[in-house]
Short mmCIF file of C-alpha atoms in Angstrom, two decimals:
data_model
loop_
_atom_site.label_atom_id
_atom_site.label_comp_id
_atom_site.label_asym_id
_atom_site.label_seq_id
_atom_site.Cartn_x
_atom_site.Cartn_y
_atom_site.Cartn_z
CA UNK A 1 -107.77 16.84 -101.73
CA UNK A 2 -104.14 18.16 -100.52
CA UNK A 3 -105.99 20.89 -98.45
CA UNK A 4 -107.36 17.90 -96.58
CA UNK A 5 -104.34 15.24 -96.81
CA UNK A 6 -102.24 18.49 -95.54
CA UNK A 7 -104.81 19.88 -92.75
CA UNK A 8 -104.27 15.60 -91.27
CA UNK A 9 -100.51 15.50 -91.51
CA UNK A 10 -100.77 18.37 -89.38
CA UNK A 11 -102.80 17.13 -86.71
CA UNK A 12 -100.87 13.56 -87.27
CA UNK A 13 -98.02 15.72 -85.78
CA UNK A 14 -96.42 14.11 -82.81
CA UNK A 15 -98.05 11.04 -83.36
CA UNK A 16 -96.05 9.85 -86.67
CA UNK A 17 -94.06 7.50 -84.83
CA UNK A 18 -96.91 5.62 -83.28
CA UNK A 19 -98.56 5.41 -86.34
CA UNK A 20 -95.36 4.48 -87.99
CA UNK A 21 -94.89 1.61 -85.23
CA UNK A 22 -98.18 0.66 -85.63
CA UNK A 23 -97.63 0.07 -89.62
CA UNK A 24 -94.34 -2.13 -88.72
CA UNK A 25 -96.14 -4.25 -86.34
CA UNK A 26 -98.86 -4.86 -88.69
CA UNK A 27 -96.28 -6.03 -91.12
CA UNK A 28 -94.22 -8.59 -88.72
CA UNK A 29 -97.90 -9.77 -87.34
CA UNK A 30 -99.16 -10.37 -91.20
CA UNK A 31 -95.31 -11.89 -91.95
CA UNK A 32 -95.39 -14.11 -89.09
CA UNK A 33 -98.92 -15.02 -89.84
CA UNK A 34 -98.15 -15.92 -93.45
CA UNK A 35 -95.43 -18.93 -91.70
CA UNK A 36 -98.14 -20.55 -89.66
CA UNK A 37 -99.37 -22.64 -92.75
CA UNK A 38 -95.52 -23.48 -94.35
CA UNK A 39 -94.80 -24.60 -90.99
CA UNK A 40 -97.84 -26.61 -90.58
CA UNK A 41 -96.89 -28.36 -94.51
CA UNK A 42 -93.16 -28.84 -93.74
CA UNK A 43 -94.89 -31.08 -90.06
CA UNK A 44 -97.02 -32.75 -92.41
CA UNK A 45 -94.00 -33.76 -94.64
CA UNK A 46 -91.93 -34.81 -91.88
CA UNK A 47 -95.00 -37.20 -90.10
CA UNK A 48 -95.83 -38.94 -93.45
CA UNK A 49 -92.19 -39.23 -94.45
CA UNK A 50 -92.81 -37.59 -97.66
CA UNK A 51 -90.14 -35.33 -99.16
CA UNK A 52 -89.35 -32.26 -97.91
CA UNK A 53 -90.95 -29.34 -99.40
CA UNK A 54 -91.23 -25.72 -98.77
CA UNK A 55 -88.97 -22.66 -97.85
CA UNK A 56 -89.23 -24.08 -94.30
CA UNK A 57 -88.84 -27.63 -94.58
CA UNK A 58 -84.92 -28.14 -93.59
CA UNK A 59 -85.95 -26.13 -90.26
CA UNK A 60 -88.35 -28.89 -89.33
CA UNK A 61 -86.88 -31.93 -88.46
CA UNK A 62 -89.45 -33.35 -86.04
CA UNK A 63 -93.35 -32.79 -85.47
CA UNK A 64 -92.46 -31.52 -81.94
CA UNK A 65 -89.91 -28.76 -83.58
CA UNK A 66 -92.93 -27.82 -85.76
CA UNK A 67 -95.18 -27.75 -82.92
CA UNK A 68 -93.52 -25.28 -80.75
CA UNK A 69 -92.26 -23.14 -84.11
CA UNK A 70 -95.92 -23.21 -84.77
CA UNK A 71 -96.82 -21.98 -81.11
CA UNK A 72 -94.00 -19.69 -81.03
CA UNK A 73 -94.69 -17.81 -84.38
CA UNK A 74 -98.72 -18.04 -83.66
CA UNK A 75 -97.92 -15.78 -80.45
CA UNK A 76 -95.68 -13.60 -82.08
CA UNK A 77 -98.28 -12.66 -84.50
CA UNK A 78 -100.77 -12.16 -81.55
CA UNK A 79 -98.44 -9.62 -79.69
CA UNK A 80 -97.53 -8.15 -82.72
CA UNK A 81 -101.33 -7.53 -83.54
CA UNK A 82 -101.90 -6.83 -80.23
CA UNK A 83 -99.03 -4.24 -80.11
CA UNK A 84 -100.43 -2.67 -83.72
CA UNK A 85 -104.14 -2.02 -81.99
CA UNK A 86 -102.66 -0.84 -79.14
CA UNK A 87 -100.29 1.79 -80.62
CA UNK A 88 -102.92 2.54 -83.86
CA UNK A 89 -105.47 3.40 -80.49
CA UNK A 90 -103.19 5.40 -79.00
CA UNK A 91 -102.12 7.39 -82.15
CA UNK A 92 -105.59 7.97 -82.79
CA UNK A 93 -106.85 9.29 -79.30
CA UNK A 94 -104.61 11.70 -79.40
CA UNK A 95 -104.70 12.84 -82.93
CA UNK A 96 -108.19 12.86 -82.24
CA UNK A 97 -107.30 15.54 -79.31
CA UNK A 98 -105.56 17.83 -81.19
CA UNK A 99 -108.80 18.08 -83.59
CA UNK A 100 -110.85 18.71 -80.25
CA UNK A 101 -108.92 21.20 -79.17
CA UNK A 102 -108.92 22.77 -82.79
CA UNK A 103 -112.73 22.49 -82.51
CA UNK A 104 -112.78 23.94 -79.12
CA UNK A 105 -110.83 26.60 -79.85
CA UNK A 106 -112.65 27.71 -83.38
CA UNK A 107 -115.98 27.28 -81.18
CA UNK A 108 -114.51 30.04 -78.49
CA UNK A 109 -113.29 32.35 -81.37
CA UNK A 110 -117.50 31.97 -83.28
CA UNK A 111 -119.18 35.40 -82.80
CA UNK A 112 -121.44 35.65 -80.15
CA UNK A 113 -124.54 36.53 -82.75
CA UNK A 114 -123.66 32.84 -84.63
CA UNK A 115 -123.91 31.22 -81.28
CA UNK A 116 -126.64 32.94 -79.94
CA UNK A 117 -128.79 31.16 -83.12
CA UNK A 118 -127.05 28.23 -83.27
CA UNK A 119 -129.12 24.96 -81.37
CA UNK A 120 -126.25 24.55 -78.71
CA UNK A 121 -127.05 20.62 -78.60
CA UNK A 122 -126.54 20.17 -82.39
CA UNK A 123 -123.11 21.86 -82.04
CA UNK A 124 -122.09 19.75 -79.29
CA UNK A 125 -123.56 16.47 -81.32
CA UNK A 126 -122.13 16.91 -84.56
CA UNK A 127 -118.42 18.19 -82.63
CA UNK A 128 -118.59 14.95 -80.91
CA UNK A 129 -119.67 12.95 -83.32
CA UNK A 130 -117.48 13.93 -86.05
CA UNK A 131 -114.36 13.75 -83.99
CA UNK A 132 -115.75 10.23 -83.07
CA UNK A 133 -116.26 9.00 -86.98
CA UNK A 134 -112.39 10.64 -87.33
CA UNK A 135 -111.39 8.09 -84.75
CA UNK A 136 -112.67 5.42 -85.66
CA UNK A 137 -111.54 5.62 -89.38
CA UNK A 138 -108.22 6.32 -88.18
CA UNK A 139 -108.04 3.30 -85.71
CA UNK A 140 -110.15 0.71 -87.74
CA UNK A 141 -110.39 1.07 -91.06
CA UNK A 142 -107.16 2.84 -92.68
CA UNK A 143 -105.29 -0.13 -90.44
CA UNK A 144 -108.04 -2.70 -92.09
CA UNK A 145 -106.85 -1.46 -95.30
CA UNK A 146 -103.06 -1.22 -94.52
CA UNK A 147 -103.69 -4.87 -93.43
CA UNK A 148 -105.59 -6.37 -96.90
CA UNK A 149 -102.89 -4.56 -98.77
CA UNK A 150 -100.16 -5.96 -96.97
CA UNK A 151 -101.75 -9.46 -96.57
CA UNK A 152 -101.96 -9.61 -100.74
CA UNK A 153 -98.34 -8.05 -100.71
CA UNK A 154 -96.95 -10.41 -98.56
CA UNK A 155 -98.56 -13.70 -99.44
CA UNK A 156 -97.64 -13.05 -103.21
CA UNK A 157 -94.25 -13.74 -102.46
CA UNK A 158 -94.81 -17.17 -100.65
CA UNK A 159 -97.69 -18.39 -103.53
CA UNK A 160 -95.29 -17.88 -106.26
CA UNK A 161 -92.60 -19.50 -104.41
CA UNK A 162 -95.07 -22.45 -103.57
CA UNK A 163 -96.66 -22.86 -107.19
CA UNK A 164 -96.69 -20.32 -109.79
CA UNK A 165 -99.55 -22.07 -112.05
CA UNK A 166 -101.74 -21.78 -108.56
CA UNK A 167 -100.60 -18.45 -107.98
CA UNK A 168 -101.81 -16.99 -111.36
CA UNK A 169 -104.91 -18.85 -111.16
CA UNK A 170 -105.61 -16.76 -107.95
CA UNK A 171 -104.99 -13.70 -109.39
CA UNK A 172 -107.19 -14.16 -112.38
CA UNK A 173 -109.90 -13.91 -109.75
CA UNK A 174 -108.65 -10.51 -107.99
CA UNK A 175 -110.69 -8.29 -110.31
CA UNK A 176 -113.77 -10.26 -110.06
CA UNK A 177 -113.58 -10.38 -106.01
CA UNK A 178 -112.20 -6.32 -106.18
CA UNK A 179 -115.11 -5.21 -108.13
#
């Protein structure tokens, strides 16, 4: 396992900021994501007249303050994802380089008797298809499970400060839903 978790640190060389920028995006998307709905209660409050509740409630004074907050922080949270894909893509492309030119390189070095059996098109196939898989985990799913960590992370927080009987309730059912 550290052979392999070493062997990607080394080709995530000179693409740990990315990555890194990627992460913090990710977070502020999820964070500003996580407003949309105290927003929408503390408008709610304000249009019935009902007191106010809510971490956010003294912000909103009028539905069209809530309105535009709630336009305002719904875009941020789209450029932040937006920004997150886009530098989680790039990260990955060229991590995914630096493998192909490792691959390309211990291809050149493969005696010429290992090559001359080998079924050229399988080589190339399972080269370009592994590197492919690598990508896609990298850019997809390790960021889909950064996200589901850091949506359960974040929104902890926020539940417990909204009702704590309703927030254990919830989390009664996490190891039914994990398993």
């Amino acid at each position: 396992m550290s052979s392999e978790l070493s062997s990607l640190l080394q080709l995530m060389r000179g693409h740990r900021r990315a990555f890194a920028a990627a992460t913090l995006a990710l977070v502020a998307s999820i964070a500003l994501g996580h407003l949309v709905p105290l927003l929408v209660g503390a408008a709610l409050d304000v249009i019935t007249g009902a007191p106010a509740r809510g971490p956010l409630a003294p912000l909103v004074r009028s539905p069209w303050i809530a309105g535009l907050a709630i336009v305002a922080v719904t875009a941020g949270s789209g450029a932040f994802a937006w920004l997150r894909g886009r530098l989680s893509a790039r990260a990955s492309e060229g991590l995914c380089r630096g493998l192909r030119d490792r691959l390309h390189d211990h291809v050149q070095r493969l005696p010429m008797s290992w090559l001359d059996r080998a079924d050229t098109g399988d080589l190339v196939q399972r080269c370009t298809s592994d590197v492919e898989t690598v990508r896609l985990f990298l850019s997809t799913q390790v960021v889909e499970i950064g996200r589901t960590v850091l949506l359960i992370v974040l929104a902890l927080p926020l539940m417990l400060m909204l009702d704590v009987r309703m927030t254990l309730a919830a989390l009664v059912l996490f190891p039914v839903i994990f398993a």
